[in-house]
mmCIF file of C-alpha atoms in Angstrom:
data_model
loop_
_atom_site.group_PDB
_atom_site.id
_atom_site.type_symbol
_atom_site.label_atom_id
_atom_site.label_comp_id
_atom_site.label_asym_id
_atom_site.label_seq_id
_atom_site.Cartn_x
_atom_site.Cartn_y
_atom_site.Cartn_z
ATOM 1 C CA MET A 1 0.000 0.000 0.000
ATOM 2 C CA ARG A 2 1.004 3.630 -0.226
ATOM 3 C CA HIS A 3 -0.457 6.989 0.643
ATOM 4 C CA PHE A 4 -2.423 8.405 -2.289
ATOM 5 C CA GLY A 5 -2.336 4.946 -3.815
ATOM 6 C CA HIS A 6 -6.074 5.248 -4.431
ATOM 7 C CA ILE A 7 -5.549 7.968 -7.046
ATOM 8 C CA SER A 8 -4.277 7.253 -10.541
ATOM 9 C CA PRO A 9 -0.533 7.079 -11.308
ATOM 10 C CA ALA A 10 -0.984 10.000 -13.703
ATOM 11 C CA ALA A 11 -2.563 12.114 -10.955
ATOM 12 C CA ARG A 12 0.242 11.226 -8.539
ATOM 13 C CA LYS A 13 2.832 12.146 -11.146
ATOM 14 C CA GLY A 14 1.238 15.563 -11.512
ATOM 15 C CA LEU A 15 1.248 16.211 -7.766
ATOM 16 C CA PHE A 16 4.498 14.800 -6.443
ATOM 17 C CA HIS A 17 8.126 15.738 -6.833
ATOM 18 C CA ARG A 18 8.821 12.534 -4.914
ATOM 19 C CA GLU A 19 5.999 10.003 -4.644
ATOM 20 C CA PRO A 20 5.162 8.190 -1.378
ATOM 21 C CA ILE A 21 6.916 4.837 -0.977
ATOM 22 C CA GLU A 22 5.075 1.526 -0.891
ATOM 23 C CA PHE A 23 4.894 -0.321 2.429
ATOM 24 C CA ASP A 24 3.022 -3.204 4.023
ATOM 25 C CA ALA A 25 2.422 -4.776 7.414
ATOM 26 C CA GLY A 26 5.886 -6.336 7.301
ATOM 27 C CA SER A 27 7.732 -3.039 6.795
ATOM 28 C CA PRO A 28 10.111 -1.728 9.487
ATOM 29 C CA ALA A 29 8.404 -0.296 12.556
ATOM 30 C CA ARG A 30 10.045 3.088 11.943
ATOM 31 C CA THR A 31 8.303 3.290 8.562
ATOM 32 C CA LEU A 32 4.933 2.073 9.830
ATOM 33 C CA SER A 33 4.851 4.446 12.796
ATOM 34 C CA ALA A 34 5.346 7.415 10.486
ATOM 35 C CA ALA A 35 2.926 6.059 7.868
ATOM 36 C CA LEU A 36 -0.116 5.521 10.121
ATOM 37 C CA GLY A 37 -1.637 8.772 8.924
ATOM 38 C CA ALA A 38 -5.344 9.148 9.621
ATOM 39 C CA THR A 39 -6.127 6.076 11.712
ATOM 40 C CA LEU A 40 -9.839 5.455 11.236
ATOM 41 C CA TYR A 41 -11.749 3.983 14.174
ATOM 42 C CA SER A 42 -14.781 1.767 13.660
ATOM 43 C CA PRO A 43 -17.001 -0.004 16.209
ATOM 44 C CA ALA A 44 -16.395 -3.758 16.093
ATOM 45 C CA THR A 45 -20.161 -4.316 16.078
ATOM 46 C CA ARG A 46 -20.661 -3.214 12.466
ATOM 47 C CA PRO A 47 -22.402 -6.081 10.640
ATOM 48 C CA ARG A 48 -20.600 -5.408 7.338
ATOM 49 C CA LEU A 49 -17.254 -4.570 8.872
ATOM 50 C CA ALA A 50 -15.217 -6.509 6.311
ATOM 51 C CA ASP A 51 -16.894 -4.632 3.452
ATOM 52 C CA ASP A 52 -16.351 -1.338 5.277
ATOM 53 C CA ILE A 53 -12.636 -2.046 5.666
ATOM 54 C CA ILE A 54 -12.231 -2.890 1.987
ATOM 55 C CA LYS A 55 -14.195 0.214 0.957
ATOM 56 C CA GLN A 56 -12.121 2.527 3.141
ATOM 57 C CA ALA A 57 -8.874 1.002 1.884
ATOM 58 C CA GLY A 58 -10.043 1.890 -1.618
ATOM 59 C CA ARG A 59 -10.494 5.492 -0.477
ATOM 60 C CA GLY A 60 -6.976 5.906 0.836
ATOM 61 C CA VAL A 61 -7.186 4.671 4.449
ATOM 62 C CA VAL A 62 -3.993 2.849 5.453
ATOM 63 C CA SER A 63 -4.679 2.143 9.139
ATOM 64 C CA MET A 64 -7.846 1.227 11.025
ATOM 65 C CA VAL A 65 -8.779 0.419 14.615
ATOM 66 C CA LEU A 66 -11.675 -1.942 15.269
ATOM 67 C CA CYS A 67 -12.966 -0.889 18.646
ATOM 68 C CA LEU A 68 -14.214 -3.102 21.470
ATOM 69 C CA GLU A 69 -13.965 -0.357 24.053
ATOM 70 C CA ASP A 70 -15.654 3.039 24.417
ATOM 71 C CA SER A 71 -17.409 3.009 21.028
ATOM 72 C CA ILE A 72 -19.676 0.107 22.022
ATOM 73 C CA ASN A 73 -21.979 -0.638 24.937
ATOM 74 C CA ASP A 74 -20.716 -2.894 27.728
ATOM 75 C CA SER A 75 -23.445 -5.367 26.883
ATOM 76 C CA GLU A 76 -22.234 -5.651 23.260
ATOM 77 C CA VAL A 77 -18.676 -6.844 23.913
ATOM 78 C CA ALA A 78 -19.254 -10.590 23.504
ATOM 79 C CA ALA A 79 -21.233 -10.127 20.292
ATOM 80 C CA ALA A 80 -18.612 -7.692 18.967
ATOM 81 C CA GLU A 81 -15.852 -10.233 19.564
ATOM 82 C CA GLU A 82 -17.815 -12.881 17.681
ATOM 83 C CA ASN A 83 -18.394 -10.408 14.881
ATOM 84 C CA LEU A 84 -14.673 -9.708 14.619
ATOM 85 C CA VAL A 85 -13.902 -13.410 14.258
ATOM 86 C CA ARG A 86 -16.457 -13.719 11.432
ATOM 87 C CA GLN A 87 -15.347 -10.540 9.672
ATOM 88 C CA PHE A 88 -11.661 -11.463 9.791
ATOM 89 C CA ALA A 89 -12.501 -14.830 8.251
ATOM 90 C CA ASP A 90 -14.313 -13.001 5.451
ATOM 91 C CA LEU A 91 -11.332 -10.689 4.942
ATOM 92 C CA ALA A 92 -8.943 -13.629 4.805
ATOM 93 C CA ALA A 93 -10.980 -15.081 1.954
ATOM 94 C CA CYS A 94 -10.645 -11.883 -0.098
ATOM 95 C CA ASP A 95 -7.673 -11.225 -2.350
ATOM 96 C CA VAL A 96 -7.542 -7.484 -1.728
ATOM 97 C CA GLU A 97 -5.099 -5.018 -0.238
ATOM 98 C CA LEU A 98 -6.025 -4.227 3.351
ATOM 99 C CA PRO A 99 -4.991 -1.402 5.653
ATOM 100 C CA LEU A 100 -3.025 -2.003 8.831
ATOM 101 C CA LEU A 101 -5.615 -3.434 11.235
ATOM 102 C CA PHE A 102 -5.605 -3.020 15.000
ATOM 103 C CA ILE A 103 -8.129 -4.081 17.641
ATOM 104 C CA ARG A 104 -8.830 -1.844 20.605
ATOM 105 C CA VAL A 105 -9.418 -4.115 23.584
ATOM 106 C CA ARG A 106 -10.651 -3.475 27.105
ATOM 107 C CA GLU A 107 -8.660 -5.997 29.128
ATOM 108 C CA PRO A 108 -5.346 -7.883 28.625
ATOM 109 C CA GLU A 109 -7.047 -11.292 28.479
ATOM 110 C CA GLN A 110 -8.862 -10.266 25.313
ATOM 111 C CA ILE A 111 -5.569 -10.142 23.411
ATOM 112 C CA THR A 112 -4.655 -13.804 23.804
ATOM 113 C CA ASP A 113 -8.271 -14.918 23.555
ATOM 114 C CA LEU A 114 -8.931 -13.049 20.315
ATOM 115 C CA VAL A 115 -5.689 -14.157 18.667
ATOM 116 C CA ASN A 116 -6.622 -17.763 19.443
ATOM 117 C CA ARG A 117 -10.170 -17.354 18.174
ATOM 118 C CA LEU A 118 -9.072 -15.598 14.982
ATOM 119 C CA GLY A 119 -7.008 -18.627 14.012
ATOM 120 C CA SER A 120 -5.159 -18.236 10.710
ATOM 121 C CA SER A 121 -6.866 -14.902 9.990
ATOM 122 C CA ALA A 122 -4.885 -13.407 12.899
ATOM 123 C CA SER A 123 -2.139 -12.918 10.310
ATOM 124 C CA LEU A 124 -4.174 -9.941 9.035
ATOM 125 C CA LEU A 125 -3.787 -8.223 12.399
ATOM 126 C CA SER A 126 -1.044 -5.648 12.969
ATOM 127 C CA GLY A 127 -1.636 -5.262 16.679
ATOM 128 C CA PHE A 128 -3.739 -3.925 19.507
ATOM 129 C CA VAL A 129 -4.701 -0.525 20.888
ATOM 130 C CA LEU A 130 -4.383 -0.474 24.676
ATOM 131 C CA PRO A 131 -6.721 1.923 26.511
ATOM 132 C CA LYS A 132 -6.061 4.017 29.633
ATOM 133 C CA PHE A 133 -2.422 3.003 29.600
ATOM 134 C CA THR A 134 -0.397 3.466 32.775
ATOM 135 C CA GLU A 135 2.464 1.418 34.192
ATOM 136 C CA GLU A 136 0.071 -0.567 36.395
ATOM 137 C CA ARG A 137 -2.377 -1.299 33.583
ATOM 138 C CA GLY A 138 0.164 -1.361 30.791
ATOM 139 C CA VAL A 139 2.455 -4.160 31.958
ATOM 140 C CA PRO A 140 -0.303 -6.832 31.893
ATOM 141 C CA PHE A 141 -1.336 -5.645 28.426
ATOM 142 C CA MET A 142 2.229 -5.903 27.129
ATOM 143 C CA GLU A 143 2.725 -9.312 28.747
ATOM 144 C CA ALA A 144 -0.434 -10.576 27.043
ATOM 145 C CA LEU A 145 0.746 -9.172 23.704
ATOM 146 C CA THR A 146 4.114 -10.906 24.084
ATOM 147 C CA LYS A 147 2.395 -14.167 24.954
ATOM 148 C CA ALA A 148 0.155 -13.963 21.891
ATOM 149 C CA GLU A 149 3.107 -13.150 19.622
ATOM 150 C CA THR A 150 5.126 -16.089 20.893
ATOM 151 C CA ALA A 151 2.270 -18.572 20.773
ATOM 152 C CA LYS A 152 1.273 -17.742 17.192
ATOM 153 C CA GLY A 153 4.580 -16.621 15.712
ATOM 154 C CA LEU A 154 3.156 -13.228 14.760
ATOM 155 C CA ARG A 155 4.525 -9.704 14.839
ATOM 156 C CA LEU A 156 1.995 -7.718 16.852
ATOM 157 C CA PHE A 157 2.422 -4.059 17.729
ATOM 158 C CA ALA A 158 0.974 -2.138 20.648
ATOM 159 C CA MET A 159 -0.465 1.352 20.445
ATOM 160 C CA PRO A 160 -1.024 2.516 24.042
ATOM 161 C CA VAL A 161 -3.614 5.238 24.556
ATOM 162 C CA LEU A 162 -2.616 7.887 27.090
ATOM 163 C CA GLU A 163 -5.925 9.025 28.544
ATOM 164 C CA SER A 164 -6.106 8.181 32.243
ATOM 165 C CA PRO A 165 -7.113 10.784 34.869
ATOM 166 C CA GLU A 166 -3.790 10.207 36.652
ATOM 167 C CA LEU A 167 -2.051 11.610 33.597
ATOM 168 C CA LEU A 168 -4.302 14.660 33.528
ATOM 169 C CA HIS A 169 -4.173 15.531 37.230
ATOM 170 C CA LEU A 170 -1.212 17.751 38.001
ATOM 171 C CA GLU A 171 -0.255 16.081 41.290
ATOM 172 C CA SER A 172 0.098 12.622 39.694
ATOM 173 C CA ARG A 173 1.179 13.526 36.153
ATOM 174 C CA ARG A 174 4.935 13.337 36.584
ATOM 175 C CA GLU A 175 4.863 9.974 38.349
ATOM 176 C CA THR A 176 2.368 8.574 35.848
ATOM 177 C CA LEU A 177 4.461 9.726 32.893
ATOM 178 C CA GLN A 178 7.591 8.245 34.414
ATOM 179 C CA GLY A 179 5.808 4.913 34.862
ATOM 180 C CA ILE A 180 4.532 4.963 31.281
ATOM 181 C CA ALA A 181 8.061 5.802 30.077
ATOM 182 C CA ARG A 182 9.516 2.831 31.962
ATOM 183 C CA THR A 183 6.921 0.473 30.526
ATOM 184 C CA VAL A 184 7.114 1.513 26.879
ATOM 185 C CA ASP A 185 10.911 1.563 27.044
ATOM 186 C CA THR A 186 10.954 -2.019 28.334
ATOM 187 C CA TYR A 187 8.755 -3.106 25.414
ATOM 188 C CA ARG A 188 10.163 -0.577 22.925
ATOM 189 C CA HIS A 189 10.360 -2.976 19.965
ATOM 190 C CA GLN A 190 6.622 -3.705 20.269
ATOM 191 C CA VAL A 191 5.337 -0.149 20.721
ATOM 192 C CA LEU A 192 4.477 1.307 17.325
ATOM 193 C CA ALA A 193 3.059 4.638 18.476
ATOM 194 C CA LEU A 194 1.466 6.365 21.440
ATOM 195 C CA ARG A 195 -2.044 7.765 21.035
ATOM 196 C CA LEU A 196 -3.634 10.622 22.975
ATOM 197 C CA GLY A 197 -7.150 10.223 24.396
ATOM 198 C CA VAL A 198 -8.157 13.864 24.564
ATOM 199 C CA THR A 199 -11.890 13.114 24.878
ATOM 200 C CA ASP A 200 -11.182 11.344 28.171
ATOM 201 C CA PHE A 201 -9.010 14.258 29.312
ATOM 202 C CA CYS A 202 -11.910 16.644 28.731
ATOM 203 C CA SER A 203 -14.341 14.257 30.404
ATOM 204 C CA ALA A 204 -12.416 14.417 33.684
ATOM 205 C CA TYR A 205 -13.359 18.107 33.937
ATOM 206 C CA GLY A 206 -16.732 18.044 32.213
ATOM 207 C CA LEU A 207 -15.356 19.825 29.150
ATOM 208 C CA ARG A 208 -16.022 19.489 25.442
ATOM 209 C CA ARG A 209 -14.319 21.657 22.862
ATOM 210 C CA ALA A 210 -16.517 23.362 20.287
ATOM 211 C CA PRO A 211 -15.946 22.861 16.542
ATOM 212 C CA ASP A 212 -14.464 26.364 16.375
ATOM 213 C CA MET A 213 -11.694 25.353 18.787
ATOM 214 C CA THR A 214 -8.764 22.967 18.651
ATOM 215 C CA ALA A 215 -7.415 20.768 21.415
ATOM 216 C CA TYR A 216 -4.705 23.381 21.923
ATOM 217 C CA ASP A 217 -7.309 26.009 22.836
ATOM 218 C CA VAL A 218 -8.250 23.919 25.877
ATOM 219 C CA GLN A 219 -5.406 24.777 28.194
ATOM 220 C CA LEU A 220 -5.763 21.721 30.438
ATOM 221 C CA VAL A 221 -5.436 19.485 27.389
ATOM 222 C CA ALA A 222 -2.638 21.488 25.805
ATOM 223 C CA ALA A 223 -0.608 21.235 29.005
ATOM 224 C CA VAL A 224 -0.870 17.444 29.031
ATOM 225 C CA ILE A 225 0.051 17.156 25.347
ATOM 226 C CA ALA A 226 3.125 19.312 25.987
ATOM 227 C CA ASP A 227 4.232 17.138 28.918
ATOM 228 C CA VAL A 228 3.660 13.888 27.011
ATOM 229 C CA VAL A 229 5.771 15.114 24.100
ATOM 230 C CA ASN A 230 8.373 16.500 26.512
ATOM 231 C CA MET A 231 8.952 13.108 28.123
ATOM 232 C CA LEU A 232 7.980 10.601 25.405
ATOM 233 C CA GLY A 233 8.484 12.384 22.080
ATOM 234 C CA ARG A 234 12.122 13.416 22.226
ATOM 235 C CA ALA A 235 14.240 13.403 19.076
ATOM 236 C CA ASP A 236 17.322 11.925 20.758
ATOM 237 C CA GLY A 237 16.436 8.311 19.963
ATOM 238 C CA THR A 238 14.488 7.687 23.181
ATOM 239 C CA GLY A 239 11.167 9.059 21.907
ATOM 240 C CA PHE A 240 8.155 7.494 20.207
ATOM 241 C CA THR A 241 5.763 8.576 17.494
ATOM 242 C CA ILE A 242 2.860 10.328 19.234
ATOM 243 C CA THR A 243 -0.331 10.713 17.237
ATOM 244 C CA GLY A 244 -2.756 13.630 17.263
ATOM 245 C CA PRO A 245 -6.061 13.618 19.153
ATOM 246 C CA VAL A 246 -9.426 12.821 17.647
ATOM 247 C CA TRP A 247 -11.493 15.486 15.882
ATOM 248 C CA GLU A 248 -15.040 14.606 16.836
ATOM 249 C CA TYR A 249 -17.121 16.843 14.549
ATOM 250 C CA PHE A 250 -18.461 15.883 11.160
ATOM 251 C CA ARG A 251 -22.013 17.239 10.942
ATOM 252 C CA LEU A 252 -23.257 20.734 10.240
ATOM 253 C CA GLN A 253 -23.354 22.885 13.364
ATOM 254 C CA GLU A 254 -24.338 26.500 13.927
ATOM 255 C CA ARG A 255 -21.155 28.534 13.890
ATOM 256 C CA MET A 256 -20.465 31.145 16.585
ATOM 257 C CA PHE A 257 -17.178 32.390 15.155
ATOM 258 C CA LYS A 258 -16.023 33.329 11.685
ATOM 259 C CA PRO A 259 -14.370 30.580 9.618
ATOM 260 C CA GLN A 260 -10.680 30.046 10.350
ATOM 261 C CA LEU A 261 -9.992 28.872 6.799
ATOM 262 C CA ARG A 262 -8.982 31.942 4.787
ATOM 263 C CA ARG A 263 -9.605 32.154 1.036
ATOM 264 C CA SER A 264 -5.916 32.120 0.208
ATOM 265 C CA PRO A 265 -4.475 29.698 -0.964
ATOM 266 C CA PHE A 266 -7.874 28.713 -2.367
ATOM 267 C CA MET A 267 -8.555 29.698 -5.928
ATOM 268 C CA GLU A 268 -11.647 29.967 -8.075
ATOM 269 C CA GLY A 269 -13.501 26.878 -9.279
ATOM 270 C CA ARG A 270 -13.276 23.496 -7.580
ATOM 271 C CA ALA A 271 -10.905 24.733 -4.873
ATOM 272 C CA GLU A 272 -13.379 27.437 -3.816
ATOM 273 C CA GLU A 273 -16.163 24.838 -3.722
ATOM 274 C CA LEU A 274 -13.952 22.650 -1.568
ATOM 275 C CA ARG A 275 -13.314 25.528 0.831
ATOM 276 C CA THR A 276 -17.063 26.005 1.226
ATOM 277 C CA GLU A 277 -17.602 22.289 1.842
ATOM 278 C CA LEU A 278 -14.878 22.235 4.486
ATOM 279 C CA ILE A 279 -16.321 25.228 6.313
ATOM 280 C CA GLU A 280 -19.873 23.874 6.176
ATOM 281 C CA HIS A 281 -18.739 20.600 7.724
ATOM 282 C CA ASP A 282 -16.572 22.249 10.414
ATOM 283 C CA LEU A 283 -13.404 20.798 8.909
ATOM 284 C CA ASP A 284 -11.599 24.134 8.864
ATOM 285 C CA GLY A 285 -11.000 23.610 12.587
ATOM 286 C CA LEU A 286 -9.634 20.143 11.807
ATOM 287 C CA LEU A 287 -7.146 21.605 9.328
ATOM 288 C CA ARG A 288 -5.907 24.080 11.918
ATOM 289 C CA GLU A 289 -5.583 21.347 14.538
ATOM 290 C CA ILE A 290 -3.573 19.136 12.169
ATOM 291 C CA GLU A 291 -1.103 21.966 11.639
ATOM 292 C CA LEU A 292 -0.882 22.513 15.398
ATOM 293 C CA ASP A 293 -0.374 18.781 15.930
ATOM 294 C CA ARG A 294 2.715 18.823 13.749
ATOM 295 C CA ALA A 295 4.000 22.072 15.272
ATOM 296 C CA ASN A 296 3.762 20.408 18.694
ATOM 297 C CA GLY A 297 5.585 17.212 17.727
ATOM 298 C CA LEU A 298 2.681 14.902 16.799
ATOM 299 C CA LEU A 299 2.330 12.838 13.632
ATOM 300 C CA GLY A 300 -0.822 11.117 12.375
ATOM 301 C CA LYS A 301 -4.272 11.471 13.891
ATOM 302 C CA THR A 302 -7.112 9.472 15.377
ATOM 303 C CA CYS A 303 -10.192 9.809 13.136
ATOM 304 C CA ILE A 304 -13.789 8.761 13.707
ATOM 305 C CA HIS A 305 -15.210 9.743 10.320
ATOM 306 C CA PRO A 306 -14.011 8.974 6.769
ATOM 307 C CA SER A 307 -14.301 12.654 5.774
ATOM 308 C CA HIS A 308 -11.340 13.414 8.060
ATOM 309 C CA VAL A 309 -8.911 11.122 6.256
ATOM 310 C CA ALA A 310 -8.158 13.220 3.161
ATOM 311 C CA PRO A 311 -7.386 16.442 5.107
ATOM 312 C CA VAL A 312 -5.040 14.593 7.476
ATOM 313 C CA HIS A 313 -3.146 12.998 4.600
ATOM 314 C CA ALA A 314 -3.038 16.151 2.485
ATOM 315 C CA LEU A 315 -1.483 18.130 5.324
ATOM 316 C CA SER A 316 0.999 15.330 6.088
ATOM 317 C CA VAL A 317 2.694 15.569 2.695
ATOM 318 C CA VAL A 318 6.050 17.365 2.784
ATOM 319 C CA SER A 319 6.185 20.560 0.757
ATOM 320 C CA HIS A 320 8.924 21.075 -1.788
ATOM 321 C CA GLU A 321 10.272 23.913 0.360
ATOM 322 C CA GLU A 322 10.463 21.743 3.499
ATOM 323 C CA TYR A 323 12.162 18.989 1.519
ATOM 324 C CA SER A 324 14.702 21.400 0.068
ATOM 325 C CA ASP A 325 15.553 22.745 3.522
ATOM 326 C CA ALA A 326 15.880 19.266 5.022
ATOM 327 C CA GLN A 327 18.161 18.063 2.254
ATOM 328 C CA ASP A 328 20.393 21.119 2.558
ATOM 329 C CA ILE A 329 20.705 20.677 6.323
ATOM 330 C CA LEU A 330 21.643 16.995 6.028
ATOM 331 C CA ARG A 331 24.224 17.284 3.262
ATOM 332 C CA PRO A 332 27.401 15.396 4.290
ATOM 333 C CA GLU A 333 29.526 18.510 3.878
ATOM 334 C CA ARG A 334 27.356 20.221 6.506
ATOM 335 C CA GLY A 335 28.400 17.730 9.195
ATOM 336 C CA GLY A 336 30.496 20.307 11.001
ATOM 337 C CA GLY A 337 27.565 22.652 11.453
ATOM 338 C CA GLY A 338 27.118 26.193 10.288
ATOM 339 C CA VAL A 339 24.296 28.349 8.993
ATOM 340 C CA MET A 340 23.117 29.190 5.484
ATOM 341 C CA ARG A 341 20.275 30.887 3.697
ATOM 342 C CA SER A 342 17.619 28.511 2.436
ATOM 343 C CA ALA A 343 17.300 27.712 -1.252
ATOM 344 C CA TYR A 344 13.953 29.546 -1.129
ATOM 345 C CA THR A 345 15.865 32.578 0.266
ATOM 346 C CA ASN A 346 13.252 33.209 2.963
ATOM 347 C CA LYS A 347 14.774 31.721 6.097
ATOM 348 C CA MET A 348 17.917 30.672 7.938
ATOM 349 C CA ASN A 349 18.848 26.991 8.074
ATOM 350 C CA GLU A 350 21.145 26.266 11.018
ATOM 351 C CA VAL A 351 22.617 22.802 10.627
ATOM 352 C CA LYS A 352 23.000 21.517 14.184
ATOM 353 C CA PRO A 353 19.762 22.851 15.760
ATOM 354 C CA HIS A 354 17.666 21.911 12.712
ATOM 355 C CA ARG A 355 19.153 18.439 12.127
ATOM 356 C CA ALA A 356 16.549 16.489 14.111
ATOM 357 C CA TRP A 357 13.748 18.372 12.339
ATOM 358 C CA ALA A 358 15.333 17.596 8.968
ATOM 359 C CA GLU A 359 15.623 13.890 9.760
ATOM 360 C CA ARG A 360 11.976 13.709 10.793
ATOM 361 C CA THR A 361 10.959 15.642 7.697
ATOM 362 C CA LEU A 362 12.747 13.228 5.366
ATOM 363 C CA LEU A 363 11.079 10.260 7.093
ATOM 364 C CA ARG A 364 7.707 11.915 6.545
ATOM 365 C CA ALA A 365 8.722 12.586 2.949
ATOM 366 C CA GLU A 366 9.330 8.875 2.416
ATOM 367 C CA VAL A 367 5.859 7.782 3.487
ATOM 368 C CA PHE A 368 3.740 10.789 2.415
ATOM 369 C CA GLY A 369 5.777 12.091 -0.494
ATOM 370 C CA VAL A 370 6.961 15.556 -1.520
ATOM 371 C CA THR A 371 4.858 17.970 -3.553
ATOM 372 C CA LYS A 372 5.984 19.659 -6.698
ATOM 373 C CA GLU A 373 6.945 23.306 -6.273
ATOM 374 C CA ASP A 374 3.595 24.648 -7.476
ATOM 375 C CA VAL A 375 1.401 22.118 -5.660
ATOM 376 C CA GLY A 376 -0.195 22.862 -2.289
ATOM 377 C CA PHE A 377 -2.518 21.083 0.098
ATOM 378 C CA VAL A 378 -5.602 22.285 -1.784
ATOM 379 C CA GLU A 379 -4.589 20.315 -4.870
ATOM 380 C CA LEU A 380 -3.760 17.275 -2.719
ATOM 381 C CA LEU A 381 -7.066 17.553 -0.917
ATOM 382 C CA THR A 382 -9.013 17.940 -4.134
ATOM 383 C CA ALA A 383 -7.315 14.904 -5.693
ATOM 384 C CA GLY A 384 -7.807 12.783 -2.581
ATOM 385 C CA VAL A 385 -11.512 13.588 -2.311
ATOM 386 C CA ALA A 386 -12.270 13.383 -6.007
ATOM 387 C CA GLU A 387 -10.964 9.878 -6.722
#
């Protein structure tokens, strides 16, 4: 699979200076963690789940989470597990390209039980999403994952969700983060990415952000994101990929504030129509939050609606300007440091301070591609939605 693989080769050629690479479930963890993109969640109760997965893969989704936790009622868990077993068997019988598939469980025992019940179709599974992850809860989850891997000879990744009240509360945050850091470091080779459960953070204080606001406008949430990245997202080799929080709006709402999405860089014609569609569906706030995610050290995003996928992927592509800067910074002859004007002559590139940024940018360029000089996110968005 590849990002923008659902659009025609001719369309990709017109958009990309460097096209996204192909990858699959067996690719290196470093590649997969960067390539997760818009991870689409779906309740495991859906009766046509296999068909839904195939349909979304055809629309550009490369990672999905099939949820047995908060998205379903407590009374539905047993039926949802049975449904997963049936749907995975149906998927195994299809000769189609599938996204990376993860199951969000409630308890550690579900991991080994589900892997056993899935039988040979467990080979379609990339791993498990582990809710309310702390050191106390996380160790049993990771032990169960290791047991399932060993018993079935599979490579299964964990994606812990950081969403517990202990992480939010100031008096327990440092200790909780230190415990999480110890746990994920012990099982580093199995942890693909860390996910942020911002809805649970808001719930602890009875908050809910409006569609005109991003997670970073809620100061309690922004503070936690900053601390998580501070301790677990470092660029010195000890950090992990941390994904952006869910954007929960997808239906028309009455707007209190003016649209955040300015007309520029939108042009006349289809792009202007697309701008209107985005504003009407409150996705202008999503676009702003995606940009803030990346500015704050996050990559990828939890999504609960298919309409969110194309914006996340369009804004994950590396611009030609970013790519040019990153390449200049990482040239072998720059190894001793120094500073130079960018090729676009609009900024300073300082080799040593900007090296980690450049390395991360080139990794993102591998999996999401690099635009041509005259191509922006509007063109990417239009192509991704149209095909």
